Coordinates of C-alpha atoms in Angstrom, one line a residue:
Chain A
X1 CA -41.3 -56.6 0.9
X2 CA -37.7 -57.0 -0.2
X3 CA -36.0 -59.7 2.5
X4 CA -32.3 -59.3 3.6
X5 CA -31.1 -61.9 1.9
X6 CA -32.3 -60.3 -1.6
X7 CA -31.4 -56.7 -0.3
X8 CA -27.6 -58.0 0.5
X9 CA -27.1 -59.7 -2.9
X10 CA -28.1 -56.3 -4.9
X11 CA -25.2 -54.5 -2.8
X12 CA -23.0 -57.3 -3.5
X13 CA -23.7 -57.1 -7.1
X14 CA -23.8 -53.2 -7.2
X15 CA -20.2 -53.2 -5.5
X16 CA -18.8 -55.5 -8.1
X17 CA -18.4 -58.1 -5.6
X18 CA -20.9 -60.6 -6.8
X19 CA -20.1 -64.5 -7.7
X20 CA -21.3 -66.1 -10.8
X21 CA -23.6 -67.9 -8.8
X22 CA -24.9 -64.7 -7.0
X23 CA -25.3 -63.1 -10.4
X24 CA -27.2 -66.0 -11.4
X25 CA -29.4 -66.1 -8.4
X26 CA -29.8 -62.2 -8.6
X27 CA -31.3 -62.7 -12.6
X28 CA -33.3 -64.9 -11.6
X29 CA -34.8 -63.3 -8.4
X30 CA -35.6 -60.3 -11.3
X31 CA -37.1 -62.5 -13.4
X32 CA -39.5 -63.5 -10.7
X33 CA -41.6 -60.2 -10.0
X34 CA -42.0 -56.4 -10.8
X35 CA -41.5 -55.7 -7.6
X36 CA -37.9 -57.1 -7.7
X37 CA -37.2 -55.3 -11.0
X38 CA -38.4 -52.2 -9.7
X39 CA -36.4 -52.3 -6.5
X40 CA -33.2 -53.2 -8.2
X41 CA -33.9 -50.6 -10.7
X42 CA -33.9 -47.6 -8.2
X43 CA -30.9 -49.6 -6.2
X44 CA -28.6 -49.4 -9.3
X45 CA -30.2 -46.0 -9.9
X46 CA -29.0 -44.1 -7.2
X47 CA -25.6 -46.0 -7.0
X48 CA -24.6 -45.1 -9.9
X49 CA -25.7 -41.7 -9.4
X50 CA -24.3 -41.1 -5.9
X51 CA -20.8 -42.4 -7.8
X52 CA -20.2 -38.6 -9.1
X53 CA -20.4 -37.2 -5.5
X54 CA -17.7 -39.9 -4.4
X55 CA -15.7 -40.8 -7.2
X56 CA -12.7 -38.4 -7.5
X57 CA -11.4 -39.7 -10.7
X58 CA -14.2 -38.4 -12.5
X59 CA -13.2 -37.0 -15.7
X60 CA -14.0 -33.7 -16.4
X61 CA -16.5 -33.0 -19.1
X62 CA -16.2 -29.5 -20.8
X63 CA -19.5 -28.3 -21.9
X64 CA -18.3 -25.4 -24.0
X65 CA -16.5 -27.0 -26.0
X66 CA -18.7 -30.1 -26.7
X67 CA -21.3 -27.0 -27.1
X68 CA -19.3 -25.3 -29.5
X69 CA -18.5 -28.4 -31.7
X70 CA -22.4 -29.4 -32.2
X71 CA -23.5 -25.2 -32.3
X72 CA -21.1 -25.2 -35.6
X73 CA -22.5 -28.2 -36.9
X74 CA -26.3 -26.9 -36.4
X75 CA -25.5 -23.3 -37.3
X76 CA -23.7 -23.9 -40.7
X77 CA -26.5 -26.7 -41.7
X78 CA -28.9 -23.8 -41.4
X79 CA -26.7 -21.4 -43.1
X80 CA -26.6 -18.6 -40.3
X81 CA -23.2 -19.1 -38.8
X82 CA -21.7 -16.0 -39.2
X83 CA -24.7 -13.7 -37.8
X84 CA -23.9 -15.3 -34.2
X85 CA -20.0 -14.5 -34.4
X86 CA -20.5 -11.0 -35.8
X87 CA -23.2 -10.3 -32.9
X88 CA -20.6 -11.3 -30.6
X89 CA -17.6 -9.6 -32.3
X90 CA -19.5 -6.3 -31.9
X91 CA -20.4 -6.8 -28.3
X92 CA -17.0 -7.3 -27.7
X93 CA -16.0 -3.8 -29.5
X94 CA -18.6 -2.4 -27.8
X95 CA -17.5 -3.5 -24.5
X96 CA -13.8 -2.2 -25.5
X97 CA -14.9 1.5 -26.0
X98 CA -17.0 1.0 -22.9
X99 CA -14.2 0.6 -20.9
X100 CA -11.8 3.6 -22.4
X101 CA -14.4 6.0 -22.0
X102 CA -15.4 5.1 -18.2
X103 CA -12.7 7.9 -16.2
X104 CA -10.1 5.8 -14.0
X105 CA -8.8 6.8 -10.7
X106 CA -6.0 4.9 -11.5
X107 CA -4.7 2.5 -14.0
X108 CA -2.1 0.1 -14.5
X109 CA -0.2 -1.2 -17.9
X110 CA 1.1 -4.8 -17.1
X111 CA 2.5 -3.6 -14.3
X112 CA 2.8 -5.4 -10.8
X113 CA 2.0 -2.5 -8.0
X114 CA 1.5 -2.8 -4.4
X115 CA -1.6 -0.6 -3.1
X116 CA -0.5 0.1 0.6
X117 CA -3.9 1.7 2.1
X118 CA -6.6 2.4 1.6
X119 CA -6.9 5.4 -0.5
X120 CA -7.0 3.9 -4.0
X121 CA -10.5 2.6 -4.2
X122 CA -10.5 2.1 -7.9
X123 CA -8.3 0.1 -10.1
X124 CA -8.7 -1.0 -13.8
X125 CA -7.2 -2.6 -16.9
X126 CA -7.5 -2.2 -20.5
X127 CA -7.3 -4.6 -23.4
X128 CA -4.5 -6.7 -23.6
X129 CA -3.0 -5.5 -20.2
X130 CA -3.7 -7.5 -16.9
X131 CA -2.1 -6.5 -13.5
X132 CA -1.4 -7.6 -10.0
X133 CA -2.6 -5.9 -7.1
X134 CA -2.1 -6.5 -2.7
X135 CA -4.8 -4.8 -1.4
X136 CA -4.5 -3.2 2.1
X137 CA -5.7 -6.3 3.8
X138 CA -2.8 -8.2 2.0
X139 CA -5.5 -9.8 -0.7
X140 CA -4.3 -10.7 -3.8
X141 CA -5.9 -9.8 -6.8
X142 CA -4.7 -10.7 -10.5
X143 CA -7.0 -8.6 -12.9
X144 CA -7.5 -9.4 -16.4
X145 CA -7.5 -7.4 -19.1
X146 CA -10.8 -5.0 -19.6
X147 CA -11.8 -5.1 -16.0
X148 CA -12.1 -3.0 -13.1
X149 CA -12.0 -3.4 -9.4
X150 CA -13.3 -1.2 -6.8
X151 CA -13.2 -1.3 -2.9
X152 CA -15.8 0.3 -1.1
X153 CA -14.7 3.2 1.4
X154 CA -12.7 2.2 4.6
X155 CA -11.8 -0.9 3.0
X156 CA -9.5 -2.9 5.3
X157 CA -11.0 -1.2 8.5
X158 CA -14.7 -1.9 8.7
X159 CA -15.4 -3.9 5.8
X160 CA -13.3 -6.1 3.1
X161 CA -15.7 -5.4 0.3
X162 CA -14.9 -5.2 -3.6
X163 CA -16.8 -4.8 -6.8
X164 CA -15.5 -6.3 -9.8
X165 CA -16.4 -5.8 -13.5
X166 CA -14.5 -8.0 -15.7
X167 CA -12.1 -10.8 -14.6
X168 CA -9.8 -11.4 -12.0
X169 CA -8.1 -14.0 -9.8
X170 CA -8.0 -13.2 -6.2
X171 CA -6.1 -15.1 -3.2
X172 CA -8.1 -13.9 -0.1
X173 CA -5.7 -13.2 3.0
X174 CA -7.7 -14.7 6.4
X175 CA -9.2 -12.5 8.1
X176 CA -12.0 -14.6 10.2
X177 CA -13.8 -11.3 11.8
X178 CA -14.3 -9.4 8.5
X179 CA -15.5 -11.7 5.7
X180 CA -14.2 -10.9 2.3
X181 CA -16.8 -9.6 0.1
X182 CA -16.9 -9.8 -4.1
X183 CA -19.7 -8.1 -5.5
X184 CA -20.7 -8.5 -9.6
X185 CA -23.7 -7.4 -11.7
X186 CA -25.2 -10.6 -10.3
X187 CA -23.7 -12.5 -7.5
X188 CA -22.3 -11.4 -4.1
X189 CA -19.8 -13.9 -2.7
X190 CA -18.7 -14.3 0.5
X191 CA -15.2 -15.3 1.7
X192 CA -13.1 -15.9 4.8
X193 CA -9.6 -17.1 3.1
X194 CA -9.6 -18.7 -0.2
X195 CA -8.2 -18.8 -3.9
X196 CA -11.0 -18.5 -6.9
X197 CA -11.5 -17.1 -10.4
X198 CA -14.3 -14.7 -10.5
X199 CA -15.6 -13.6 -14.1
X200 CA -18.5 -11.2 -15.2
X201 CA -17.7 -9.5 -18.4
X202 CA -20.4 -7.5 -19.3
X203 CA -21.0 -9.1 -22.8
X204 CA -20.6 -13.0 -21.5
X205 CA -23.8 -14.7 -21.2
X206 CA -22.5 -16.6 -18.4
X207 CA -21.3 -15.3 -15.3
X208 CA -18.7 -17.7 -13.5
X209 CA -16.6 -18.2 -10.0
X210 CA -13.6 -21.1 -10.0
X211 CA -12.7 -22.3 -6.4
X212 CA -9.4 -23.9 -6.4
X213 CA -8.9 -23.3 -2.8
X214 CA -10.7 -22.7 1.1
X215 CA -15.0 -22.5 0.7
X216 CA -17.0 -19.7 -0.9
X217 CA -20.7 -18.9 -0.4
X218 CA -22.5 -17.2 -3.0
X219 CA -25.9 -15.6 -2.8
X220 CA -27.7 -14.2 -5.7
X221 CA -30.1 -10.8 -4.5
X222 CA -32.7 -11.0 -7.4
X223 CA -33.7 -14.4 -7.2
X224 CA -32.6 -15.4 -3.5
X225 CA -30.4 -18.4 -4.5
X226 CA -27.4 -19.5 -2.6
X227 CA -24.9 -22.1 -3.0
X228 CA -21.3 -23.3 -1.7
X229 CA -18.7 -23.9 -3.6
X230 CA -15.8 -26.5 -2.8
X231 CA -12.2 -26.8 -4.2
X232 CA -12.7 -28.0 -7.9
X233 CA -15.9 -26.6 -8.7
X234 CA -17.5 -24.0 -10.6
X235 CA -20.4 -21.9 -9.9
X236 CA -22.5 -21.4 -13.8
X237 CA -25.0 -18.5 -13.6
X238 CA -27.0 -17.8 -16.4
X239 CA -27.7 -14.1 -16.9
X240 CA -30.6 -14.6 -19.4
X241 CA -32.5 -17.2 -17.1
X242 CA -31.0 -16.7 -13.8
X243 CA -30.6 -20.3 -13.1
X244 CA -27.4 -20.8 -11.1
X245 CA -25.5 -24.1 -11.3
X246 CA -22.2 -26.4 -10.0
X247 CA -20.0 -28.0 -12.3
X248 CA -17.1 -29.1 -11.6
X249 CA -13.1 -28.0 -13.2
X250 CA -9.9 -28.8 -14.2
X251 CA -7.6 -26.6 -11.9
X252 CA -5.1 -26.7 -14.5
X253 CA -7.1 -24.9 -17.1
X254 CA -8.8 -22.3 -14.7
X255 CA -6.6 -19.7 -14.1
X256 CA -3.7 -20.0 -16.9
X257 CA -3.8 -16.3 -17.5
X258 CA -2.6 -14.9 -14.1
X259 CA 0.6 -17.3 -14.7
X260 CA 0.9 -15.0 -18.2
X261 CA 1.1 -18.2 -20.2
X262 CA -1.3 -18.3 -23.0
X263 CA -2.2 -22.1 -23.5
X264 CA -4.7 -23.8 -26.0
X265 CA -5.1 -27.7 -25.4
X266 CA -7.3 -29.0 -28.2
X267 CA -9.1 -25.8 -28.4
X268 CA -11.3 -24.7 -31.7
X269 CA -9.7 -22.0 -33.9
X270 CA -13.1 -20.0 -33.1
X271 CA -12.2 -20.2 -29.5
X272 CA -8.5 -19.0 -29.8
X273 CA -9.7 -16.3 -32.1
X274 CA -11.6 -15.3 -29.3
X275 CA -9.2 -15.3 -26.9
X276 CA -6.5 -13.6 -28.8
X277 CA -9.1 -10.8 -29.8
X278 CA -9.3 -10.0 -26.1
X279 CA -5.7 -10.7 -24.8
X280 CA -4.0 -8.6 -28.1
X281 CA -7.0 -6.2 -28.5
X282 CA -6.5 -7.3 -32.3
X283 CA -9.7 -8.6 -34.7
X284 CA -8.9 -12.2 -35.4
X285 CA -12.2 -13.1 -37.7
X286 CA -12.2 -17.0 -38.5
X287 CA -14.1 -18.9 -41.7
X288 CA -16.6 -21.2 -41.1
X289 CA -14.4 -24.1 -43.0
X290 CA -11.5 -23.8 -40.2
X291 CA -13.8 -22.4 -37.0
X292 CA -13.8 -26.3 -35.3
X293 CA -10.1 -27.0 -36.3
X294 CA -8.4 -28.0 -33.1
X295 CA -5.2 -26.7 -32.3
X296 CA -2.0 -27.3 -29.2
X297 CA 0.2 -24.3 -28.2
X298 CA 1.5 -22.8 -25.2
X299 CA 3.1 -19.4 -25.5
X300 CA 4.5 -17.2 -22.4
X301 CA 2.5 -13.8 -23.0
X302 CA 5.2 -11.4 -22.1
X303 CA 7.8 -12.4 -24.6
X304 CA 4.8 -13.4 -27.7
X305 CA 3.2 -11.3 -30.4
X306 CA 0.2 -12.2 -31.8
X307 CA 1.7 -12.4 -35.0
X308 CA 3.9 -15.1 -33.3
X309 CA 1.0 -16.9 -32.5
X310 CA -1.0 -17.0 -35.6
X311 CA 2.2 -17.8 -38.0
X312 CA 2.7 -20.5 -35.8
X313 CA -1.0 -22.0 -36.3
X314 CA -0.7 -21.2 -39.9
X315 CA 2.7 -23.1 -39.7
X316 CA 0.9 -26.2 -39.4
X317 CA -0.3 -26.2 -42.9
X318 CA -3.9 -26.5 -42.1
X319 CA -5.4 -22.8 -42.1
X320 CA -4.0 -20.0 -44.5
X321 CA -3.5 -16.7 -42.2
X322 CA -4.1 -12.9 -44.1
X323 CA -3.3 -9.7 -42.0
X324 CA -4.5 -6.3 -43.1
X325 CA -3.2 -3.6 -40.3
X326 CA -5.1 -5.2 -37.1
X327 CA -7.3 -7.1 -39.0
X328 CA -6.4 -11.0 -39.0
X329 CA -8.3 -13.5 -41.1
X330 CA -8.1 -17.4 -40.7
X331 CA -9.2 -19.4 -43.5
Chain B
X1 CA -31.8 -25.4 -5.5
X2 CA -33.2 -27.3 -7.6
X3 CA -35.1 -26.3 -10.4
X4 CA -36.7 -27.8 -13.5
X5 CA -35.9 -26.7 -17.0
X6 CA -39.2 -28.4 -18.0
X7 CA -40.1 -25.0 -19.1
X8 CA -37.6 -25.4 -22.1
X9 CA -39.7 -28.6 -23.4
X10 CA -42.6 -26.1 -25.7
X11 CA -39.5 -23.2 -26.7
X12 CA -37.1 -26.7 -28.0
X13 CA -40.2 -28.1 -29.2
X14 CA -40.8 -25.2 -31.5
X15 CA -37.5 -25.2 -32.9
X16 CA -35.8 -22.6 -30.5
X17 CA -32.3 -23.2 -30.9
X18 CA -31.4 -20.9 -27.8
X19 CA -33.7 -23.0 -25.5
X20 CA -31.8 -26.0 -26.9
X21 CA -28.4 -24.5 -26.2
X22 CA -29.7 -23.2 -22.3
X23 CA -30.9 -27.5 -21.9
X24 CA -27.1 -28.5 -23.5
X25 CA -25.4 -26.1 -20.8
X26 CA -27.1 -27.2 -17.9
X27 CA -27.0 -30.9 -18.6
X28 CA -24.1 -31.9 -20.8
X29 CA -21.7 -32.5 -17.6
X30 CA -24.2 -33.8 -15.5
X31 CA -25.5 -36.3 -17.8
X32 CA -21.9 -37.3 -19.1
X33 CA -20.4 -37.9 -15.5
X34 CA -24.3 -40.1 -15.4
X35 CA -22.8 -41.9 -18.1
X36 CA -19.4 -42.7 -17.4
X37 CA -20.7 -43.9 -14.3
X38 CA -22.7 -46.6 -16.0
X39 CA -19.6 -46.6 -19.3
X40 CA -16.7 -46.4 -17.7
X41 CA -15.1 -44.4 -20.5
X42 CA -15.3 -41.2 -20.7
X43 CA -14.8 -40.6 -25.0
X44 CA -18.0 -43.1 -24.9
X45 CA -20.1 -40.7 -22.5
X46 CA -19.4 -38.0 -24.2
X47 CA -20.3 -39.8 -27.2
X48 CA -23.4 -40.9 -26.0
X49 CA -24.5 -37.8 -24.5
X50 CA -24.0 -36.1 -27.5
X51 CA -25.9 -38.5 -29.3
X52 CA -28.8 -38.4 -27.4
X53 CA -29.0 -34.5 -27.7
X54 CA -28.5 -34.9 -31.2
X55 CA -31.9 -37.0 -31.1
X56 CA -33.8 -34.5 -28.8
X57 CA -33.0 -32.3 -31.5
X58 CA -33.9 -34.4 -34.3
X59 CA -37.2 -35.6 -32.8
X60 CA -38.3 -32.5 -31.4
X61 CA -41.9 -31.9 -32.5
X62 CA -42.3 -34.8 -31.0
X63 CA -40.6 -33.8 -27.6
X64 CA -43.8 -32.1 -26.2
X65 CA -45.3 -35.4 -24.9
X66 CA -42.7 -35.5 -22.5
X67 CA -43.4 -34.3 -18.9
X68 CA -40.4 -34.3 -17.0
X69 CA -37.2 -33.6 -19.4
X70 CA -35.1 -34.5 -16.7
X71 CA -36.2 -38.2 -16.0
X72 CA -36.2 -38.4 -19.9
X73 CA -32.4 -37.3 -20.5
X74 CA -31.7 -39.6 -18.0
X75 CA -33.4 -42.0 -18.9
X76 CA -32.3 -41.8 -22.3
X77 CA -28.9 -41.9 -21.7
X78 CA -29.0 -44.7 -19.3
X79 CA -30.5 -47.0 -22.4
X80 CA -28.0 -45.6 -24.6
X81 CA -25.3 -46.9 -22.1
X82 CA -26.9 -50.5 -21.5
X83 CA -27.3 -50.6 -25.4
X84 CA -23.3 -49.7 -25.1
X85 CA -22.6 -52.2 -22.5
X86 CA -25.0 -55.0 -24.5
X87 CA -23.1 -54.3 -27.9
X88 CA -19.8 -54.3 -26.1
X89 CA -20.2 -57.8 -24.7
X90 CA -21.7 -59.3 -27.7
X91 CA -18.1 -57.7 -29.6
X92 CA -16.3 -60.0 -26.9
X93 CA -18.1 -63.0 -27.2
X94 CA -14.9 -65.0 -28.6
X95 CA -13.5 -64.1 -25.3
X96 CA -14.2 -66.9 -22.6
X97 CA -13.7 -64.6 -19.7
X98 CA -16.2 -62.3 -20.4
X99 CA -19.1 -64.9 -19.3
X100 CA -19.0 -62.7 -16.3
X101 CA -20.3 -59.5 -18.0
X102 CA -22.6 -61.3 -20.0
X103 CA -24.6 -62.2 -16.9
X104 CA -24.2 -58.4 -15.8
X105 CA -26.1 -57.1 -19.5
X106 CA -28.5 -59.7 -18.7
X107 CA -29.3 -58.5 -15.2
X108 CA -29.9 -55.4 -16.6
X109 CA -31.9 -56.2 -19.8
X110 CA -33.8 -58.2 -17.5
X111 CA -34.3 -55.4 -14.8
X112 CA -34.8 -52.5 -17.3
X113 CA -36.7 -54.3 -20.2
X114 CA -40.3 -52.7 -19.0
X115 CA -41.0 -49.4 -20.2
X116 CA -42.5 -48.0 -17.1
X117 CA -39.3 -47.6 -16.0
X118 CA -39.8 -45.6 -12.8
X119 CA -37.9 -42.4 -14.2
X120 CA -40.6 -40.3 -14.6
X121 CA -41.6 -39.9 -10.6
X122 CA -38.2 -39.0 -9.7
X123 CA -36.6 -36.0 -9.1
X124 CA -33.3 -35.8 -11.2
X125 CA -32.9 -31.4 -11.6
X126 CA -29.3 -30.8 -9.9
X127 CA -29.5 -34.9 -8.9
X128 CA -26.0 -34.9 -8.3
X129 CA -25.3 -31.9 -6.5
X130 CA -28.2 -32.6 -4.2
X131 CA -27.1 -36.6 -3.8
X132 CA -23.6 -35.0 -2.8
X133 CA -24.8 -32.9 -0.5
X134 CA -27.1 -35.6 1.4
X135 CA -23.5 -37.5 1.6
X136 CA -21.6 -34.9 3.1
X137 CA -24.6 -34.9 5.6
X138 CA -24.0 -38.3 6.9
X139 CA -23.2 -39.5 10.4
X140 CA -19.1 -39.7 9.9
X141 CA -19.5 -43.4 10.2
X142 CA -22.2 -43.6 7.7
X143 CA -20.4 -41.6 5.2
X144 CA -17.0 -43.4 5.8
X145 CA -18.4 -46.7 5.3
X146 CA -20.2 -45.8 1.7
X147 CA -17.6 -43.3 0.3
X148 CA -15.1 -46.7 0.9
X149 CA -17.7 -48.8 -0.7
X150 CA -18.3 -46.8 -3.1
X151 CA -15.2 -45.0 -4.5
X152 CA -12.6 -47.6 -3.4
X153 CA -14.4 -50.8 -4.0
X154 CA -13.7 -52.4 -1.2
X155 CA -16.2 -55.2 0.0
X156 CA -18.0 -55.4 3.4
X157 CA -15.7 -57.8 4.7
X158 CA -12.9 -55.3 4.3
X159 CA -14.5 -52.2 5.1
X160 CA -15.6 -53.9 8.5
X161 CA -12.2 -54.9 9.2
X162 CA -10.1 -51.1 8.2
X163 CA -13.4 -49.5 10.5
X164 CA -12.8 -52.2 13.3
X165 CA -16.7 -52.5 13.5
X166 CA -18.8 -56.1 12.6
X167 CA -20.0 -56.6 9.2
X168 CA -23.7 -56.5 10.3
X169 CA -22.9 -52.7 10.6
X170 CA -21.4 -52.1 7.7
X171 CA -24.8 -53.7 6.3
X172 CA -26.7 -51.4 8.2
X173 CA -24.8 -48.3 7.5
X174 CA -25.0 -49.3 3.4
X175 CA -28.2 -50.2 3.4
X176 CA -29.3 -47.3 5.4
X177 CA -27.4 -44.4 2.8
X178 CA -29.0 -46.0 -0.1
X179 CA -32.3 -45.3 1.6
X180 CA -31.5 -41.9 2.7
X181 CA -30.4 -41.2 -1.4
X182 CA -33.4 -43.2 -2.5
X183 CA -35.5 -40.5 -0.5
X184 CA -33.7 -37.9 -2.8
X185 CA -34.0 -39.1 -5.7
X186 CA -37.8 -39.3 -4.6
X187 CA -38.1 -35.7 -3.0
X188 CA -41.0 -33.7 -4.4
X189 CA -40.4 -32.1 -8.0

């Protein structure tokens, strides 16, 4: 059995509060039995776990990117690189002629347009185009480029609830008698009055919901999961494995696009490339050599070319940029 | 929902680089906030979380004696941070005021110098979501009087003084979250 006294002195010490002479006594309780070591052991275990619940000045750790520095490293060493970034390239083509083939209802260029009732049940966006929409229930949604949203019939009336292929950002006007609905390939998530990211393009692996604002709830059909989201975190779900997870976000970072500002902070060339190809609708292809080069740049997207954007990274001396019609290289 | 990725342990064993990617994606974060907890830095958690991937990779055929990949990532990391914190006061040791943290690496060498360290019959899949959400089930009081401890540092004496209760409660509040999260670190796998 563990006495108080000896219980006391491992929160005094695990609080940072501990004398020499209690840090003395403490090492040399330890020494004394197994028991003691194993005690304090768990103690400082679960303290330092518990510190990420509480602690709000937790950095934020960004697995992609710490992902996408070691994949490079791994890949090239095995000589197979390029196989993975072509695969996705033409998933991404894929998905483009997807979309221009699939009939719309209506469609938008960039524009900002008010949808007054409930008639339009159908909205969508194509490459480098993203739009802003109040639906009948005064619900904001910002939808990216190569998505689609659509409202299921009496919208507004008898039920608030949307499917969404693609991107988009939505600001959820209260409503606490008809929950707002967002349905994905996926995911179903349920909202009374909140601000979140949703994202479920049909050729990312992941599929993922920001919440910068309110609670969400999300529930998962196929494998019965659910989970809450808070302000700050990130719902992760694995399409492959079906493993649904929380991280948590930089608010700053989430949702850049509906504010039509383009902004890289430290970001790989691969990962630009990538963004660009999907914001322009262009083919940016990058060389292994330059893929992990980190670059800083924040452009407004209305007033910016992509060839603005890529002479200004090849500006900086460190990659060479050739253009052949919408072909871009980076080398 | 928690859920083991012990199932990855055979695919990253036999080289699988996708099964190795799906283990980095669920765990990077989780295991850097771990070790900034322990670091206090966050270029060195990343740093060491990276590096202890970069071994599971390495020493992968050997990877299929583990059991539980969770209690070994954190358990790997965790040594990789004392080894941190052990290197970092021996770089000070000039420095007279440091005898302080000298006495804190021993405490730990001393606690964690065993190899059966205890990891292996805990449950660490989603550990920090889960401990987060045993907090936020707390009595008000209960909670109030660990988040202070915790996140703002403030000692007994003070937190039984801003809460206007004695410090024999604030003891018993403490010492009575650290056993709730003690029972969910233990929950069944």
């Amino acid at each position: 059995m563990i006495d108080n006294v000896n219980e006391l002195l491992v929160q005094t010490f695990l609080s940072g509060h501990a004398t020499s002479a209690e840090k003395q006594a403490l090492r040399e309780w330890l020494a004394l039995s197994e028991e003691n070591r194993a005690y304090f052991r768990e103690q400082w275990t679960v303290w330092h776990l518990s510190g990420v619940a509480v602690q709000s000045d937790q950095p934020v750790f960004d697995t992609d990117h710490a992902w996408l520095e070691r994949h490079q490293g791994m890949e090239v060493s095995e000589g197979r690189g390029w196989h993975i970034m072509w695969h996705k390239v033409a998933w991404r083509i894929a998905a483009v002629l997807l979309f221009l083939i699939v009939p719309a209802s209506a469609f938008l260029l960039g524009r900002k347009v008010g949808v007054p009732d409930s008639s339009v049940h159908s909205i969508e966006t194509y490459s480098g185009t993203h739009s802003k929409i109040v639906l009948s229930d005064n619900t904001v949604v910002w939808l990216n480029s190569n998505s689609r949203l659509e409202c299921k019939p009496n919208f507004g009336k008898n039920n608030r609830t949307v499917h969404i292929y693609g991107e988009g950002y939505f600001e959820v006007a209260r409503n606490e008698h008809l929950p707002f609905i967002v349905e994905t390939s996926q995911v179903s998530l349920r909202v009374l009055g909140t601000k979140f990211n949703i994202r479920d393009y049909d050729y990312d692996d992941f599929e993922r919901v920001d919440l910068t604002q309110g609670e969400v709830s999300l529930y998962n059909a196929s494998y019965e999961q659910e989970m809450t989201l808070r302000p700050n975190e990130r719902m992760i779900y694995d399409k492959k494995t079906g493993i649904m997870r929380k991280e948590r976000f930089n608010v700053t970072e989430a949702n850049l696009w509906v504010s039509e500002q383009i902004f890289f902070n430290e970001k790989p060339l691969s990962m630009i490339a990538s963004d660009l190809n999907r914001i322009f609708d262009v083919k940016i292809t990058v060389a292994p050599a330059v893929a992990n080069k980190k670059f800083y740049g924040l452009y407004n997207m209305e007033n910016t070319t992509v060839d603005e954007i890529l002479n200004s990274i090849a500006a900086t001396g460190q990659v060479r940029l050739a253009k052949r019609g919408n072909e871009y290289k980076l080398y | 929902m928690k859920r083991t990725l012990d199932y990855l342990i055979k695919p990253i064993a036999n080289g699988d680089i996708a099964s190795f990617e799906t283990l980095y994606r669920y765990r990077y974060a989780d295991l850097c906030g771990w070790a900034w907890q322990i670091v206090g830095s966050k270029e060195k958690a990343e740093e060491v979380v990276d590096d202890v991937f970069t071994q599971v990779w390495k020493n992968r055929s050997t990877l299929s004696t583990i059991l539980h990949i969770d209690s070994y990532l954190y358990a790997a990391v965790r040594n990789s941070c004392l080894n941190e914190l052990k290197s970092k006061s021996r770089r000070q040791e000039n420095n007279t005021l440091s005898v302080d943290a000298d006495i804190d690496v021993e405490i730990l060498a001393e606690a964690f110098h065993d190899e059966n360290d205890g990891y292996e019959q805990y449950a660490f899949q989603e550990v920090q979501t889960r401990l987060a959400e045993a907090i936020d089930s707390f009595p008000e009081k209960m909670r109030n009087v660990f988040v202070q401890s915790r996140r703002e540092g403030l000692t007994m004496d003070e937190i039984a003084v801003r809460n206007d209760i004695s410090a024999n409660t604030v003891r018993y509040h403490l010492k009575e979250a650290l056993s709730r999260l003690r029972q969910v670190l233990r929950s069944d796998k």
